[in-house]
Amino acid sequence: MARFPYTSHVHNDALTASAHAICLEALTYTYPGRPAEALLDVSACIRQGERVALLGPNGAGKSTLLKLVAGLLPSPTPGAVRVFETPVDTCHPHTAYLAQRAEVDLRFPVSVRDVVMMGRYSGVGWFARPARADHAAVDEALRRVDLLPLAGRAIGDLSGGQQQRAFLARALAQQARLLLLDEPLAGLDVRSQQSVLALLRGLQQEGMTIVVSTHDLASVLAGDVAERVILLNRRIIADAAPDEALRAERLREAYA
Amino acid sequence: MLDALLSPLALGFFRQALVGGLLVAVVCGTLGVFVVLRGMEYIGDAIAHSVLPGVVVAYLLQGSLFLGGLVSALITAAVINALSRDGRLRDSTAIGVVFTGALALGVLVLSATRSYARDLASLLFGNTLGISIQDMWLIAALTVVIVVAVWLFFKELVATAFDPTHARKLGLPVNAVRGGLMFALALTIVAGAQAVGVLMVTALLITPAATASTLTHRLPRMVALSIGTAVFSVVIGLYGSYYLNVVPGAAVVLVAALCFLAAYLGTHLRRGRASNAV
């Protein structure tokens, strides 16, 4: 059992032993005040330890889907989005969501270590300072992503790939079991993309469930991003292994 | 030299101005860091100017100017928050509309009364050399409360400002933290405006924090530098105004602006030299 002071959420670790990390049941989502649905009748289940790519054109609903799973948007019906077999009403403490990099102010005066420590805050709670165990977890996460030597640098001084790895370290420090990444490869050079993807493969081998949204067809086709691809354009066009999901007629349907 | 520093202190009004100014410097220097980091500079400016209608109405009704100003500042903060919350209107647009409207309302009511020009000037530029004892206690209490609150909630203030989405995932009350900051900002501006004027409060909220942000990338150091610059500006500004016989509020603001200019040019020259060397 783990306690999360900010939400007074008591989390039962037995739940994370469930088979499925994510279950979507006939999920339809419309933003308030918009005429068209952002997501239409989306059903899919993702088992624990799977690595899944969410592929689709701009405006296909990739970010919307990730935000619904992250609990950042309200679920339209209770139970339409289930994370570790529980309805995602509150933010699940073992889910980590990495927003697109443009959404964070990277000129902010915090060090890499400070950023990773923020992953521990949910366990630290009001009026308390991080304990020795928190510092140890931060060191361990930084070592895992090869950023320990750069721990004291300002986050803005790092390259795009290093920043992405710092945010992954924050998710590790948070002890996340489910990683939701919104366009983590966007704006990175090929070498940085490869280092991030290699890190994700390593994390999957340790049992992490990973969902990555991307519009980078080439790396998805190469099988670098995931073993399973969900091709999305408001509804699910295909849900299969990369070579099966990315057949020409399916892509035409998704990108038409 | 020592005599030049000590002789003004023999004067009661100068001592009061110095103590009041230093208190405002400490609270503004602290809060200002978060105002600048969140890009809330214009919200501070808007609240500062929207104090006017409340103060004028309170003045006409012979009520408490502080309460009048506070009510109109809080209404302004709430309206800006509500207009820009769901993203249909940009922050800057909401602020522009609300604050010019509130300022115009204040001027309109004020122009219907007799002592228009003099009162407006003292509100805008403050009456640093005539801070009342009540104002002083109010600012002292406020400074203590806000500095302690920032110290207690430092972690949460930083996390919600840096990455609000992640903070929400941690279960942090992101909107409550932002609301609390707005409330603290409104209290500071209203109390400070009475003592040292709208101009000096807004300047001390933004300029020292901006100066500190050019000098360091460490947040605790930034808060310390921001307070330090604000205190320095108040001391130099007040002594300068005493010996040169100029308006104290404007002198303080000018010293703060010169500090910023020096820090900005200093870091850019150094960085330029460093990149030339490479």
Short mmCIF file of C-alpha atoms in Angstrom, two decimals:
data_model
loop_
_atom_site.label_atom_id
_atom_site.label_comp_id
_atom_site.label_asym_id
_atom_site.label_seq_id
_atom_site.Cartn_x
_atom_site.Cartn_y
_atom_site.Cartn_z
CA MET A 1 0.00 0.00 0.00
CA ALA A 2 1.23 3.45 -0.84
CA ARG A 3 -0.22 6.74 0.33
CA PHE A 4 -0.32 9.90 -1.77
CA PRO A 5 -0.65 12.95 0.48
CA TYR A 6 -1.83 15.52 -2.09
CA THR A 7 -4.82 13.44 -3.19
CA SER A 8 -5.20 11.37 0.01
CA HIS A 9 -5.34 8.60 -2.54
CA VAL A 10 -4.47 5.22 -1.03
CA HIS A 11 -3.18 3.08 -3.81
CA ASN A 12 -3.45 -0.69 -3.63
CA ASP A 13 -0.42 -2.23 -5.34
CA ALA A 14 -2.39 -5.42 -6.00
CA LEU A 15 -4.29 -3.45 -8.65
CA THR A 16 -1.14 -2.96 -10.70
CA ALA A 17 -0.85 -6.74 -10.94
CA SER A 18 -3.91 -6.64 -13.23
CA ALA A 19 -3.45 -7.97 -16.77
CA HIS A 20 -4.44 -4.77 -18.55
CA ALA A 21 -2.77 -1.40 -18.14
CA ILE A 22 -5.41 0.38 -20.23
CA CYS A 23 -8.91 -0.56 -21.36
CA LEU A 24 -10.99 1.70 -23.59
CA GLU A 25 -14.62 0.75 -24.12
CA ALA A 26 -16.55 2.48 -26.91
CA LEU A 27 -14.85 5.76 -26.01
CA THR A 28 -16.37 8.79 -27.73
CA TYR A 29 -15.14 12.22 -26.73
CA THR A 30 -16.30 15.68 -27.83
CA TYR A 31 -14.64 18.87 -26.57
CA PRO A 32 -17.23 21.21 -25.00
CA GLY A 33 -18.48 23.72 -27.56
CA ARG A 34 -17.09 21.82 -30.57
CA PRO A 35 -19.46 20.28 -33.13
CA ALA A 36 -17.44 17.21 -34.17
CA GLU A 37 -16.23 14.35 -32.01
CA ALA A 38 -12.48 14.23 -31.35
CA LEU A 39 -12.71 10.48 -30.76
CA LEU A 40 -15.39 8.15 -32.08
CA ASP A 41 -16.20 4.72 -30.63
CA VAL A 42 -12.62 3.81 -29.72
CA SER A 43 -12.21 0.39 -28.11
CA ALA A 44 -8.85 -1.19 -27.29
CA CYS A 45 -7.05 -2.88 -24.43
CA ILE A 46 -3.34 -2.63 -23.76
CA ARG A 47 -1.72 -5.33 -21.63
CA GLN A 48 0.90 -4.55 -19.02
CA GLY A 49 4.40 -4.48 -20.49
CA GLU A 50 3.24 -3.67 -24.03
CA ARG A 51 4.88 -0.93 -26.12
CA VAL A 52 2.30 0.71 -28.38
CA ALA A 53 2.57 3.47 -30.97
CA LEU A 54 -0.37 5.79 -31.54
CA LEU A 55 -0.09 6.92 -35.14
CA GLY A 56 -2.23 9.36 -37.08
CA PRO A 57 -2.32 12.74 -38.82
CA ASN A 58 -2.59 16.06 -36.97
CA GLY A 59 -5.97 16.41 -35.30
CA ALA A 60 -6.55 12.64 -35.32
CA GLY A 61 -7.17 12.67 -31.56
CA LYS A 62 -3.83 11.22 -30.43
CA SER A 63 -3.25 13.84 -27.75
CA THR A 64 -6.89 13.72 -26.70
CA LEU A 65 -6.67 9.97 -26.20
CA LEU A 66 -3.46 10.25 -24.15
CA LYS A 67 -4.95 13.00 -22.00
CA LEU A 68 -8.08 10.94 -21.34
CA VAL A 69 -5.96 7.98 -20.26
CA ALA A 70 -3.81 10.31 -18.13
CA GLY A 71 -6.98 11.59 -16.43
CA LEU A 72 -6.27 15.14 -17.61
CA LEU A 73 -9.57 15.28 -19.48
CA PRO A 74 -12.79 14.08 -17.82
CA SER A 75 -13.91 10.66 -18.95
CA PRO A 76 -17.25 11.03 -20.84
CA THR A 77 -18.82 8.00 -19.12
CA PRO A 78 -17.53 6.28 -16.02
CA GLY A 79 -15.68 3.16 -17.03
CA ALA A 80 -15.11 4.16 -20.65
CA VAL A 81 -11.45 4.62 -19.72
CA ARG A 82 -9.99 2.13 -17.27
CA VAL A 83 -6.37 2.23 -16.09
CA PHE A 84 -5.09 -0.79 -14.16
CA GLU A 85 -8.72 -1.99 -14.04
CA THR A 86 -9.98 1.09 -12.22
CA PRO A 87 -12.03 3.91 -13.77
CA VAL A 88 -9.76 6.88 -14.37
CA ASP A 89 -11.62 9.46 -12.25
CA THR A 90 -8.66 10.84 -10.39
CA CYS A 91 -5.15 10.99 -11.72
CA HIS A 92 -3.64 7.56 -11.26
CA PRO A 93 -0.42 7.90 -9.23
CA HIS A 94 1.43 5.28 -11.26
CA THR A 95 0.74 6.86 -14.63
CA ALA A 96 3.25 9.36 -15.99
CA TYR A 97 2.32 11.70 -18.81
CA LEU A 98 4.95 13.56 -20.83
CA ALA A 99 3.41 16.51 -22.62
CA GLN A 100 4.78 17.79 -25.90
CA ARG A 101 7.98 19.64 -25.09
CA ALA A 102 6.60 22.95 -26.32
CA GLU A 103 4.09 22.93 -23.44
CA VAL A 104 6.76 23.35 -20.75
CA ASP A 105 8.74 26.57 -20.24
CA LEU A 106 12.30 25.27 -20.57
CA ARG A 107 13.90 28.58 -19.61
CA PHE A 108 12.60 27.96 -16.10
CA PRO A 109 15.42 28.21 -13.53
CA VAL A 110 15.46 24.60 -12.32
CA SER A 111 18.25 22.05 -12.52
CA VAL A 112 17.89 18.59 -14.04
CA ARG A 113 17.92 17.16 -10.51
CA ASP A 114 15.11 19.56 -9.48
CA VAL A 115 12.99 18.38 -12.40
CA VAL A 116 13.47 14.71 -11.54
CA MET A 117 12.75 15.43 -7.87
CA MET A 118 9.33 16.78 -8.90
CA GLY A 119 8.44 13.16 -9.68
CA ARG A 120 8.74 12.46 -5.94
CA TYR A 121 6.56 15.36 -4.78
CA SER A 122 3.36 13.32 -4.71
CA GLY A 123 4.93 11.16 -2.00
CA VAL A 124 6.49 14.07 -0.11
CA GLY A 125 3.32 16.10 0.41
CA TRP A 126 2.55 19.45 2.04
CA PHE A 127 5.04 21.20 4.33
CA ALA A 128 7.66 18.45 3.99
CA ARG A 129 11.08 18.30 2.38
CA PRO A 130 12.31 15.36 0.30
CA ALA A 131 13.80 12.62 2.48
CA ARG A 132 16.95 10.57 1.94
CA ALA A 133 14.95 7.87 0.12
CA ASP A 134 13.68 10.53 -2.33
CA HIS A 135 17.21 11.71 -3.10
CA ALA A 136 18.32 8.10 -3.60
CA ALA A 137 15.43 7.46 -6.01
CA VAL A 138 16.33 10.61 -7.96
CA ASP A 139 19.99 9.52 -8.23
CA GLU A 140 18.92 6.08 -9.39
CA ALA A 141 16.57 7.53 -12.05
CA LEU A 142 19.28 9.92 -13.30
CA ARG A 143 21.76 7.04 -13.54
CA ARG A 144 19.21 4.96 -15.48
CA VAL A 145 18.91 7.64 -18.19
CA ASP A 146 22.65 8.50 -18.18
CA LEU A 147 22.16 12.04 -16.92
CA LEU A 148 23.89 11.82 -13.53
CA PRO A 149 26.90 13.88 -14.73
CA LEU A 150 24.54 16.64 -15.92
CA ALA A 151 22.33 16.64 -12.80
CA GLY A 152 23.37 20.13 -11.73
CA ARG A 153 22.81 21.79 -15.11
CA ALA A 154 19.82 24.03 -15.82
CA ILE A 155 17.16 22.07 -17.74
CA GLY A 156 17.28 24.67 -20.53
CA ASP A 157 21.00 24.05 -21.14
CA LEU A 158 20.38 20.44 -22.21
CA SER A 159 19.82 19.23 -25.77
CA GLY A 160 16.31 18.17 -26.80
CA GLY A 161 17.09 14.48 -26.40
CA GLN A 162 18.66 15.01 -22.98
CA GLN A 163 15.61 17.01 -21.88
CA GLN A 164 13.34 14.18 -23.00
CA ARG A 165 15.49 11.75 -20.99
CA ALA A 166 15.27 14.05 -17.95
CA PHE A 167 11.47 13.91 -18.15
CA LEU A 168 11.67 10.13 -18.45
CA ALA A 169 13.82 10.11 -15.30
CA ARG A 170 11.09 12.14 -13.57
CA ALA A 171 8.60 9.41 -14.52
CA LEU A 172 11.00 6.76 -13.15
CA ALA A 173 11.43 8.67 -9.89
CA GLN A 174 7.63 8.77 -9.67
CA GLN A 175 7.71 4.94 -9.91
CA ALA A 176 5.35 5.06 -12.86
CA ARG A 177 4.16 1.75 -14.32
CA LEU A 178 2.49 3.31 -17.35
CA LEU A 179 4.23 5.88 -19.56
CA LEU A 180 2.17 8.10 -21.87
CA LEU A 181 4.35 10.13 -24.21
CA ASP A 182 2.94 12.78 -26.53
CA GLU A 183 5.20 13.19 -29.58
CA PRO A 184 8.46 12.49 -27.69
CA LEU A 185 10.44 12.30 -30.95
CA ALA A 186 9.29 15.61 -32.42
CA GLY A 187 12.11 18.07 -33.03
CA LEU A 188 14.88 15.60 -32.13
CA ASP A 189 17.76 14.70 -34.43
CA VAL A 190 18.08 11.05 -35.46
CA ARG A 191 20.72 10.21 -32.85
CA SER A 192 18.64 11.66 -29.99
CA GLN A 193 15.57 9.84 -31.31
CA GLN A 194 17.50 6.57 -31.24
CA SER A 195 18.74 7.14 -27.69
CA VAL A 196 15.20 7.89 -26.46
CA LEU A 197 13.79 4.85 -28.28
CA ALA A 198 16.55 2.60 -26.90
CA LEU A 199 15.74 3.82 -23.41
CA LEU A 200 12.03 3.07 -23.93
CA ARG A 201 12.85 -0.47 -25.13
CA GLY A 202 14.94 -0.98 -21.98
CA LEU A 203 12.11 0.25 -19.76
CA GLN A 204 9.66 -2.09 -21.46
CA GLN A 205 11.94 -5.02 -20.70
CA GLU A 206 11.71 -4.02 -17.04
CA GLY A 207 7.92 -4.35 -17.24
CA MET A 208 6.86 -0.77 -18.03
CA THR A 209 3.81 -0.22 -20.26
CA ILE A 210 4.52 2.46 -22.86
CA VAL A 211 2.21 4.36 -25.21
CA VAL A 212 3.88 6.76 -27.64
CA SER A 213 2.04 9.11 -29.97
CA THR A 214 3.85 10.08 -33.15
CA HIS A 215 3.33 11.09 -36.73
CA ASP A 216 6.77 9.80 -37.74
CA LEU A 217 5.81 6.99 -40.10
CA ALA A 218 9.33 5.92 -40.97
CA SER A 219 10.49 5.02 -37.46
CA VAL A 220 7.17 3.29 -36.70
CA LEU A 221 7.53 1.22 -39.89
CA ALA A 222 11.06 0.26 -38.92
CA GLY A 223 9.56 -1.25 -35.76
CA ASP A 224 11.77 1.00 -33.56
CA VAL A 225 8.90 2.65 -31.74
CA ALA A 226 6.62 -0.24 -30.86
CA GLU A 227 5.56 -3.80 -31.56
CA ARG A 228 1.95 -2.74 -31.87
CA VAL A 229 0.52 0.19 -33.78
CA ILE A 230 -2.87 1.79 -33.30
CA LEU A 231 -3.63 3.78 -36.42
CA LEU A 232 -6.03 6.55 -35.42
CA ASN A 233 -8.09 9.14 -37.20
CA ARG A 234 -10.84 9.95 -34.70
CA ARG A 235 -11.70 6.24 -34.82
CA ILE A 236 -9.36 3.25 -34.91
CA ILE A 237 -8.39 2.42 -38.51
CA ALA A 238 -6.04 -0.43 -37.63
CA ASP A 239 -4.65 -2.08 -34.51
CA ALA A 240 -1.93 -4.61 -35.26
CA ALA A 241 1.80 -5.20 -35.68
CA PRO A 242 3.57 -2.40 -37.62
CA ASP A 243 3.81 -4.07 -41.05
CA GLU A 244 0.20 -5.25 -40.82
CA ALA A 245 -1.23 -1.96 -39.52
CA LEU A 246 0.65 0.22 -41.98
CA ARG A 247 -0.55 -1.33 -45.25
CA ALA A 248 -0.96 1.24 -48.00
CA GLU A 249 -4.78 1.16 -48.12
CA ARG A 250 -5.01 1.62 -44.34
CA LEU A 251 -2.63 4.59 -44.43
CA ARG A 252 -4.62 6.11 -47.27
CA GLU A 253 -7.76 5.76 -45.16
CA ALA A 254 -6.12 7.33 -42.10
CA TYR A 255 -4.39 10.20 -43.87
CA ALA A 256 -7.06 10.89 -46.53
CA MET B 1 30.02 59.71 4.65
CA LEU B 2 28.56 58.04 7.72
CA ASP B 3 27.00 61.35 8.65
CA ALA B 4 25.38 61.58 5.21
CA LEU B 5 23.77 58.18 5.83
CA LEU B 6 22.73 58.86 9.42
CA SER B 7 21.49 62.45 9.32
CA PRO B 8 18.28 61.72 7.33
CA LEU B 9 17.49 58.95 9.82
CA ALA B 10 17.05 61.58 12.50
CA LEU B 11 13.92 62.67 10.64
CA GLY B 12 10.79 60.73 11.53
CA PHE B 13 9.25 60.87 8.06
CA PHE B 14 12.42 59.53 6.46
CA ARG B 15 12.66 56.64 8.92
CA GLN B 16 9.05 55.74 8.22
CA ALA B 17 9.55 55.93 4.47
CA LEU B 18 12.60 53.72 4.73
CA VAL B 19 10.95 51.06 6.89
CA GLY B 20 7.77 51.06 4.76
CA GLY B 21 9.77 50.92 1.55
CA LEU B 22 11.95 48.07 2.83
CA LEU B 23 8.89 46.02 3.82
CA VAL B 24 7.35 46.54 0.38
CA ALA B 25 10.73 45.63 -1.18
CA VAL B 26 10.90 42.32 0.70
CA VAL B 27 7.34 41.24 -0.13
CA CYS B 28 7.53 42.39 -3.76
CA GLY B 29 10.97 40.86 -4.29
CA THR B 30 9.71 37.49 -3.03
CA LEU B 31 6.38 37.42 -4.84
CA GLY B 32 7.85 39.01 -7.96
CA VAL B 33 9.94 35.93 -8.78
CA PHE B 34 6.79 33.86 -9.24
CA VAL B 35 5.02 36.69 -11.08
CA VAL B 36 7.88 36.83 -13.59
CA LEU B 37 8.31 33.04 -13.88
CA ARG B 38 4.61 32.56 -14.61
CA GLY B 39 4.52 35.47 -17.04
CA MET B 40 1.95 37.20 -14.80
CA GLU B 41 3.58 40.66 -15.07
CA TYR B 42 0.61 42.18 -16.81
CA ILE B 43 -1.84 40.72 -14.33
CA GLY B 44 0.06 42.56 -11.61
CA ASP B 45 -0.05 45.73 -13.67
CA ALA B 46 -3.77 45.31 -14.32
CA ILE B 47 -4.57 44.73 -10.65
CA ALA B 48 -2.49 47.75 -9.72
CA HIS B 49 -4.42 50.07 -12.01
CA SER B 50 -7.81 48.58 -11.24
CA VAL B 51 -7.39 49.56 -7.58
CA LEU B 52 -8.45 53.07 -8.59
CA PRO B 53 -12.25 52.73 -8.88
CA GLY B 54 -12.47 50.96 -5.52
CA VAL B 55 -10.29 53.53 -3.80
CA VAL B 56 -12.26 56.42 -5.32
CA VAL B 57 -15.62 54.97 -4.28
CA ALA B 58 -14.30 54.24 -0.79
CA TYR B 59 -12.96 57.80 -0.62
CA LEU B 60 -16.33 59.27 -1.63
CA LEU B 61 -18.16 57.07 0.88
CA GLN B 62 -15.46 57.88 3.45
CA GLY B 63 -14.83 54.17 3.97
CA SER B 64 -11.55 52.30 4.21
CA LEU B 65 -9.43 52.98 1.14
CA PHE B 66 -7.63 49.69 1.68
CA LEU B 67 -10.83 47.66 1.64
CA GLY B 68 -12.17 49.59 -1.37
CA GLY B 69 -8.98 48.99 -3.30
CA LEU B 70 -8.86 45.35 -2.28
CA VAL B 71 -12.44 44.68 -3.39
CA SER B 72 -11.86 46.20 -6.80
CA ALA B 73 -8.51 44.41 -7.18
CA LEU B 74 -10.08 41.05 -6.34
CA ILE B 75 -13.00 41.63 -8.72
CA THR B 76 -10.49 42.44 -11.48
CA ALA B 77 -8.38 39.36 -10.74
CA ALA B 78 -11.47 37.14 -10.73
CA VAL B 79 -12.82 38.59 -13.99
CA ILE B 80 -9.45 38.17 -15.78
CA ASN B 81 -9.21 34.61 -14.46
CA ALA B 82 -12.73 33.75 -15.61
CA LEU B 83 -12.32 35.31 -19.08
CA SER B 84 -9.03 33.59 -19.88
CA ARG B 85 -9.54 30.28 -18.05
CA ASP B 86 -11.01 28.12 -20.82
CA GLY B 87 -8.61 29.52 -23.40
CA ARG B 88 -11.26 31.28 -25.49
CA LEU B 89 -9.56 34.61 -24.80
CA ARG B 90 -5.83 35.12 -24.39
CA ASP B 91 -4.60 36.35 -20.99
CA SER B 92 -3.20 39.52 -22.46
CA THR B 93 -6.47 40.36 -24.23
CA ALA B 94 -8.57 39.83 -21.11
CA ILE B 95 -6.14 41.93 -19.09
CA GLY B 96 -6.11 44.77 -21.61
CA VAL B 97 -9.90 45.01 -21.71
CA VAL B 98 -10.51 44.70 -17.98
CA PHE B 99 -7.78 46.99 -16.71
CA THR B 100 -8.36 49.91 -19.07
CA GLY B 101 -12.09 49.63 -18.33
CA ALA B 102 -11.51 49.67 -14.57
CA LEU B 103 -9.02 52.54 -14.82
CA ALA B 104 -11.45 54.58 -16.92
CA LEU B 105 -14.23 53.93 -14.41
CA GLY B 106 -11.98 55.20 -11.63
CA VAL B 107 -10.98 58.32 -13.56
CA LEU B 108 -14.63 59.01 -14.45
CA VAL B 109 -15.80 58.88 -10.83
CA LEU B 110 -12.76 60.80 -9.66
CA SER B 111 -13.21 63.56 -12.25
CA ALA B 112 -16.67 64.21 -10.83
CA THR B 113 -15.05 65.14 -7.53
CA ARG B 114 -13.05 68.29 -6.92
CA SER B 115 -9.50 67.34 -5.96
CA TYR B 116 -8.96 65.25 -9.09
CA ALA B 117 -5.33 65.87 -10.05
CA ARG B 118 -3.73 65.89 -6.62
CA ASP B 119 -5.37 62.66 -5.42
CA LEU B 120 -4.62 60.80 -8.62
CA ALA B 121 -0.96 61.81 -8.45
CA SER B 122 -0.59 60.62 -4.87
CA LEU B 123 -2.21 57.30 -5.74
CA LEU B 124 0.00 56.76 -8.78
CA PHE B 125 3.28 57.92 -7.29
CA GLY B 126 2.52 57.23 -3.67
CA ASN B 127 3.07 59.28 -0.63
CA THR B 128 6.23 57.57 0.48
CA LEU B 129 7.14 60.34 2.87
CA GLY B 130 3.79 60.18 4.64
CA ILE B 131 3.10 56.52 5.39
CA SER B 132 0.67 56.27 8.28
CA ILE B 133 1.29 54.00 11.27
CA GLN B 134 -1.71 51.82 10.33
CA ASP B 135 -0.38 51.37 6.78
CA MET B 136 2.97 50.43 8.25
CA TRP B 137 1.52 47.72 10.51
CA LEU B 138 -0.61 46.41 7.67
CA ILE B 139 2.38 46.08 5.36
CA ALA B 140 4.52 44.56 8.10
CA ALA B 141 1.89 41.90 8.83
CA LEU B 142 1.36 41.22 5.14
CA THR B 143 5.09 40.89 4.49
CA VAL B 144 5.48 38.34 7.27
CA VAL B 145 2.43 36.31 6.16
CA ILE B 146 3.40 36.24 2.47
CA VAL B 147 7.08 35.48 2.99
CA VAL B 148 6.18 32.62 5.36
CA ALA B 149 3.55 31.33 2.91
CA VAL B 150 6.03 31.35 0.01
CA TRP B 151 8.54 29.49 2.20
CA LEU B 152 5.95 26.88 3.24
CA PHE B 153 4.56 26.34 -0.26
CA PHE B 154 7.80 26.84 -2.21
CA LYS B 155 7.82 23.30 -3.60
CA GLU B 156 4.20 23.52 -4.76
CA LEU B 157 4.66 27.02 -6.23
CA VAL B 158 7.64 25.81 -8.26
CA ALA B 159 6.03 22.57 -9.44
CA THR B 160 2.78 24.22 -10.56
CA ALA B 161 4.63 27.03 -12.36
CA PHE B 162 7.14 24.79 -14.14
CA ASP B 163 4.84 22.06 -15.45
CA PRO B 164 1.17 22.53 -14.48
CA THR B 165 0.13 19.34 -16.29
CA HIS B 166 2.56 17.22 -14.31
CA ALA B 167 1.53 19.01 -11.12
CA ARG B 168 -2.09 18.08 -11.83
CA LYS B 169 -1.05 14.46 -12.32
CA LEU B 170 0.54 14.57 -8.86
CA GLY B 171 -2.81 15.70 -7.47
CA LEU B 172 -1.63 19.24 -6.72
CA PRO B 173 -4.46 21.81 -6.63
CA VAL B 174 -3.02 23.80 -9.54
CA ASN B 175 -5.91 26.28 -9.76
CA ALA B 176 -5.94 26.88 -6.01
CA VAL B 177 -2.21 27.63 -6.03
CA ARG B 178 -2.69 30.09 -8.90
CA GLY B 179 -5.68 31.63 -7.12
CA GLY B 180 -3.68 31.96 -3.91
CA LEU B 181 -0.89 33.68 -5.77
CA MET B 182 -3.37 36.10 -7.37
CA PHE B 183 -4.87 36.84 -3.94
CA ALA B 184 -1.42 37.49 -2.43
CA LEU B 185 -0.64 39.70 -5.41
CA ALA B 186 -3.84 41.71 -4.95
CA LEU B 187 -3.19 42.18 -1.20
CA THR B 188 0.41 43.25 -1.81
CA ILE B 189 -0.47 45.70 -4.55
CA VAL B 190 -3.29 47.34 -2.62
CA ALA B 191 -1.31 47.66 0.60
CA GLY B 192 1.81 48.74 -1.25
CA ALA B 193 0.00 51.23 -3.50
CA GLN B 194 -1.29 53.12 -0.49
CA ALA B 195 2.17 53.40 0.97
CA VAL B 196 4.46 53.83 -1.99
CA GLY B 197 2.19 54.20 -5.02
CA VAL B 198 1.06 52.02 -7.88
CA LEU B 199 4.13 52.76 -9.99
CA MET B 200 6.63 51.71 -7.34
CA VAL B 201 4.72 48.55 -6.36
CA THR B 202 4.43 47.31 -9.95
CA ALA B 203 8.05 48.15 -10.63
CA LEU B 204 9.28 46.39 -7.48
CA LEU B 205 7.19 43.34 -8.37
CA ILE B 206 8.72 42.96 -11.82
CA THR B 207 12.09 44.70 -12.16
CA PRO B 208 14.11 43.14 -9.29
CA ALA B 209 12.84 39.64 -10.18
CA ALA B 210 13.71 40.25 -13.83
CA THR B 211 17.17 41.47 -12.76
CA ALA B 212 17.69 38.33 -10.67
CA SER B 213 16.55 36.10 -13.54
CA THR B 214 19.34 37.43 -15.77
CA LEU B 215 21.93 36.68 -13.07
CA THR B 216 21.17 33.11 -11.96
CA HIS B 217 19.51 29.85 -12.98
CA ARG B 218 19.01 28.67 -9.40
CA LEU B 219 15.60 29.43 -7.99
CA PRO B 220 16.44 29.97 -4.28
CA ARG B 221 19.32 32.23 -5.31
CA MET B 222 16.95 34.07 -7.63
CA VAL B 223 14.58 34.84 -4.76
CA ALA B 224 17.47 36.09 -2.61
CA LEU B 225 18.87 38.26 -5.42
CA SER B 226 15.41 39.63 -6.20
CA ILE B 227 14.86 40.70 -2.58
CA GLY B 228 18.40 42.10 -2.46
CA THR B 229 17.93 44.21 -5.58
CA ALA B 230 14.57 45.51 -4.36
CA VAL B 231 16.04 46.49 -0.99
CA PHE B 232 19.05 48.14 -2.66
CA SER B 233 16.76 50.14 -4.98
CA VAL B 234 14.64 51.39 -2.08
CA VAL B 235 17.65 52.46 0.01
CA ILE B 236 19.53 54.18 -2.83
CA GLY B 237 16.33 55.67 -4.25
CA LEU B 238 15.21 57.16 -0.95
CA TYR B 239 18.61 58.62 -0.03
CA GLY B 240 18.97 59.92 -3.58
CA SER B 241 15.60 61.60 -3.46
CA TYR B 242 16.48 63.16 -0.08
CA TYR B 243 19.74 64.71 -1.26
CA LEU B 244 18.68 65.57 -4.82
CA ASN B 245 15.25 66.73 -3.72
CA VAL B 246 13.32 64.62 -6.26
CA VAL B 247 10.17 62.43 -6.01
CA PRO B 248 11.07 59.37 -3.92
CA GLY B 249 8.83 56.80 -5.67
CA ALA B 250 10.18 57.63 -9.12
CA ALA B 251 13.76 57.64 -7.81
CA VAL B 252 13.35 54.10 -6.41
CA VAL B 253 11.84 52.83 -9.69
CA LEU B 254 14.67 54.42 -11.67
CA VAL B 255 17.36 52.81 -9.49
CA ALA B 256 15.65 49.42 -9.96
CA ALA B 257 15.54 49.93 -13.73
CA LEU B 258 19.24 50.89 -13.79
CA CYS B 259 20.08 47.73 -11.80
CA PHE B 260 18.26 45.68 -14.41
CA LEU B 261 20.07 47.43 -17.24
CA ALA B 262 23.46 46.84 -15.60
CA ALA B 263 22.70 43.14 -14.97
CA TYR B 264 21.36 42.66 -18.48
CA LEU B 265 24.28 44.35 -20.20
CA GLY B 266 26.79 42.69 -17.85
CA THR B 267 25.60 39.14 -18.53
CA HIS B 268 25.29 39.75 -22.27
CA LEU B 269 28.78 41.22 -22.56
CA ARG B 270 30.20 38.31 -20.59
CA ARG B 271 28.30 35.76 -22.67
CA GLY B 272 29.40 37.52 -25.86
CA ARG B 273 33.01 37.37 -24.76
CA ALA B 274 32.66 33.69 -23.79
CA SER B 275 31.22 32.76 -27.18
CA ASN B 276 33.93 34.77 -28.97
CA ALA B 277 36.57 32.89 -27.00
CA VAL B 278 35.09 29.57 -28.17
#
